[in-house]
Coordinates of C-alpha atoms in Angstrom, one line a residue:
R1 CA -15.5 -12.1 -0.2
R2 CA -13.3 -9.1 -0.2
I3 CA -11.0 -9.2 2.8
G4 CA -10.0 -5.5 2.7
K5 CA -6.3 -5.6 2.7
S6 CA -6.1 -2.5 0.6
T7 CA -8.7 -0.7 2.8
I8 CA -6.7 -1.3 5.9
A9 CA -3.4 -0.4 4.2
T10 CA -4.8 3.0 3.0
M11 CA -6.3 3.8 6.4
C12 CA -2.9 3.2 8.0
L13 CA -1.3 5.4 5.4
Q14 CA -3.9 8.2 6.2
Y15 CA -3.3 7.8 9.9
V16 CA 0.4 8.1 9.5
H17 CA 0.3 10.9 7.0
E18 CA -2.0 13.1 9.2
R19 CA 0.5 12.7 12.1
E20 CA 3.6 13.4 9.9
F21 CA 5.5 10.6 11.4
F22 CA 8.0 10.4 8.5
G23 CA 10.1 13.3 7.5
D24 CA 10.4 12.1 3.8
G25 CA 6.6 11.5 3.5
V26 CA 4.3 8.5 2.9
H27 CA 4.0 7.0 -0.5
Y28 CA 1.2 4.8 -1.9
I29 CA 2.1 2.6 -4.8
D30 CA -0.5 0.3 -6.5
L31 CA 1.5 -2.2 -8.2
A32 CA -1.5 -3.6 -10.2
K33 CA -1.7 -0.1 -11.9
V34 CA 2.0 0.3 -12.2
L35 CA 2.5 -3.0 -14.0
F36 CA -0.7 -3.3 -16.1
P37 CA 0.1 -0.4 -18.5
Q38 CA 3.5 -2.0 -19.3
N39 CA 1.9 -5.4 -20.1
L40 CA 5.2 -7.0 -19.4
L41 CA 3.8 -10.6 -19.6
A42 CA 2.9 -10.0 -23.3
E43 CA 5.3 -10.2 -26.1
S44 CA 7.1 -6.9 -26.6
P45 CA 9.8 -5.5 -28.9
R46 CA 11.4 -3.9 -26.0
S47 CA 14.5 -5.4 -24.4
P48 CA 14.3 -6.7 -20.8
E49 CA 16.4 -3.8 -19.7
A50 CA 14.1 -1.2 -21.4
S51 CA 11.1 -3.0 -20.0
Q52 CA 12.4 -2.7 -16.3
A53 CA 13.4 0.9 -16.9
A54 CA 9.9 1.7 -18.0
V55 CA 8.3 0.0 -14.9
V56 CA 10.8 1.9 -12.6
E57 CA 9.6 5.1 -14.1
E58 CA 5.9 4.1 -13.6
F59 CA 6.8 3.3 -10.1
A60 CA 8.4 6.7 -9.6
N61 CA 5.4 8.3 -11.2
A62 CA 3.1 6.6 -8.8
M63 CA 5.2 8.2 -6.0
Q64 CA 4.9 11.6 -7.6
L65 CA 8.8 11.9 -7.4
K66 CA 9.1 14.5 -10.0
R67 CA 6.6 16.7 -8.1
H68 CA 7.9 16.2 -4.6
H69 CA 11.6 15.6 -5.4
P70 CA 12.4 17.3 -8.7
E71 CA 16.2 16.8 -8.1
F72 CA 15.8 12.9 -7.8
R73 CA 17.4 11.1 -10.7
I74 CA 15.3 8.1 -11.6
P75 CA 17.7 5.0 -12.2
K76 CA 17.0 2.3 -14.7
T77 CA 16.9 -0.7 -12.3
F78 CA 14.9 -1.3 -9.1
A79 CA 18.1 -2.3 -7.4
E80 CA 19.6 1.2 -8.0
F81 CA 16.2 2.9 -7.4
F82 CA 15.7 1.3 -4.0
Q83 CA 19.3 1.8 -3.0
E84 CA 19.0 5.6 -3.7
M85 CA 16.0 5.7 -1.3
S86 CA 17.4 3.5 1.4
S87 CA 18.4 6.4 3.7
W88 CA 15.0 8.0 3.5
H89 CA 12.8 8.3 6.6
A90 CA 9.6 7.4 4.8
L91 CA 6.8 4.9 4.7
F92 CA 6.0 3.0 1.4
V93 CA 2.6 1.3 1.1
I94 CA 2.9 -1.3 -1.7
D95 CA -0.6 -2.5 -2.6
H96 CA -1.6 -5.5 -4.7
A97 CA 1.8 -7.3 -4.8
C98 CA -0.1 -10.4 -6.1
C99 CA 1.7 -11.6 -9.1
A100 CA 5.2 -13.1 -9.5
L101 CA 6.7 -9.8 -10.8
S102 CA 5.2 -7.6 -8.1
V103 CA 6.2 -9.9 -5.4
S104 CA 9.8 -9.8 -6.9
I105 CA 9.7 -5.9 -6.7
A106 CA 8.4 -5.9 -3.2
S107 CA 11.1 -8.4 -2.1
Q108 CA 13.8 -6.1 -3.7
L109 CA 12.5 -3.2 -1.7
L110 CA 12.6 -5.2 1.5
R111 CA 16.1 -6.2 0.9
N112 CA 17.2 -2.7 0.6
T113 CA 15.3 -1.5 3.8
H114 CA 18.5 -1.5 5.9
K115 CA 22.0 -0.8 4.5
P116 CA 24.8 -2.4 6.6
K117 CA 26.0 1.0 8.0
V118 CA 22.5 1.8 9.3
K119 CA 21.5 0.5 12.7
P120 CA 18.3 -1.5 12.6
L121 CA 16.7 0.6 15.3
D122 CA 17.7 3.9 13.8
Y123 CA 14.1 4.6 12.5
H124 CA 15.0 8.2 11.5
N125 CA 17.5 6.9 8.8
T126 CA 15.7 4.3 6.9
Y127 CA 12.3 3.6 5.4
H128 CA 9.5 1.3 6.4
I129 CA 7.3 -0.8 4.1
L130 CA 3.6 -2.0 4.3
I131 CA 2.8 -4.6 1.7
T132 CA -0.6 -6.1 0.7
S133 CA -0.5 -9.4 -1.0
N134 CA -2.4 -12.6 -1.4
T135 CA 0.8 -14.3 -2.4
P136 CA 3.7 -15.2 0.0
V137 CA 6.4 -12.4 0.0
D138 CA 9.9 -13.3 1.1
L139 CA 10.4 -11.2 4.2
G140 CA 13.8 -12.5 5.0
T141 CA 14.9 -13.1 8.6
D142 CA 14.8 -9.6 10.0
S143 CA 12.9 -9.7 13.3
L144 CA 11.4 -6.3 12.6
R145 CA 9.5 -7.8 9.6
Q146 CA 6.1 -9.2 10.4
V147 CA 3.2 -10.8 8.5
V148 CA -0.3 -9.7 9.5
W149 CA -3.3 -11.7 8.3
A150 CA -6.3 -9.5 7.5
R151 CA -9.3 -10.8 9.2
E152 CA -12.6 -9.4 10.5
L153 CA -12.3 -6.2 12.6
S154 CA -13.5 -6.0 16.2
K155 CA -16.8 -4.0 16.7
G156 CA -14.8 -1.1 18.0
S157 CA -12.3 -1.0 15.1
G158 CA -15.1 -1.7 12.6
R159 CA -17.2 1.3 13.9
E160 CA -14.2 3.6 13.8
L161 CA -13.5 2.5 10.2
I162 CA -17.0 3.3 9.2
R163 CA -17.0 6.6 11.1
I164 CA -14.0 7.6 9.0
L165 CA -15.3 6.4 5.7
A166 CA -19.0 7.5 6.2
P167 CA -19.2 10.1 9.1
W168 CA -22.8 10.9 8.1
K169 CA -24.2 7.5 9.1
A170 CA -26.4 7.2 12.1
E171 CA -25.5 4.8 14.9
E172 CA -28.3 2.4 14.0
D173 CA -27.0 2.4 10.4
V174 CA -23.5 1.7 11.6
A175 CA -24.6 -1.1 13.8
K176 CA -26.6 -2.6 10.9
L177 CA -23.5 -2.4 8.6
L178 CA -21.3 -4.1 11.0
K179 CA -23.8 -6.9 11.5
H180 CA -24.2 -7.3 7.8
T181 CA -20.5 -7.4 7.0
A182 CA -19.2 -9.3 10.1
G183 CA -16.5 -6.6 10.4
S184 CA -14.8 -7.4 7.1
P185 CA -13.2 -4.2 5.8
G186 CA -13.6 -5.2 2.2
S187 CA -17.3 -5.9 2.7
I188 CA -17.7 -2.6 4.5
M189 CA -16.2 -0.9 1.5
E190 CA -18.3 -2.8 -0.9
V191 CA -21.5 -1.8 0.8
L192 CA -20.5 1.8 1.0
E193 CA -19.5 1.9 -2.6
S194 CA -22.9 0.4 -3.5
E195 CA -24.7 3.1 -1.6
I196 CA -22.7 5.9 -3.3
M197 CA -23.3 4.3 -6.7
G198 CA -27.1 4.0 -5.9
R199 CA -27.1 0.3 -6.0
P200 CA -28.9 -1.9 -3.3
A201 CA -26.5 -2.0 -0.4
Y202 CA -27.9 -5.3 1.0
P203 CA -29.0 -7.2 -2.2
N204 CA -29.5 -10.5 -0.4
Q205 CA -32.1 -8.9 1.9
I206 CA -34.2 -7.7 -1.1

């Protein structure tokens, strides 16, 4: 069953974006889409350096850097790239860090979160990261880094999520959806997607 890690992450991004908490914005990067076009696990005539430079560029494109920061020079390595952004006051939502390569990229981003000259609690001079993964990610020893396990939502949180995703639903339909999905964000999304596509929303009840 879909747990709903991405659903929760994108809802957090929307919440933060609407309230303009971060001066340098919020950025959503789906690593599954960033890495898939490059097909890095297949044999390729490109050198490792050229392959990494291509992925860095895809990462930057996902952030729409050329649109929002046209003066930003995109480096060739992730180490340089993340170091360039280490003083930003921004939120990065890294979705689908599920393969070894994507976990490595997410870990590099974490290692560059705080430069030595930046005070850990100086939130206006660093960036923050939200990572979704079904694979362990090395968070280091920083006390400000925390693992959150995606589980079923409470009735109140589940109702709020449905109200945001499907504001047209009547209260009785919201209650039915919560009961059917047991508060799982992924299952809620699955039912809503089925309704939008015209498929049976509750096939096991037919």
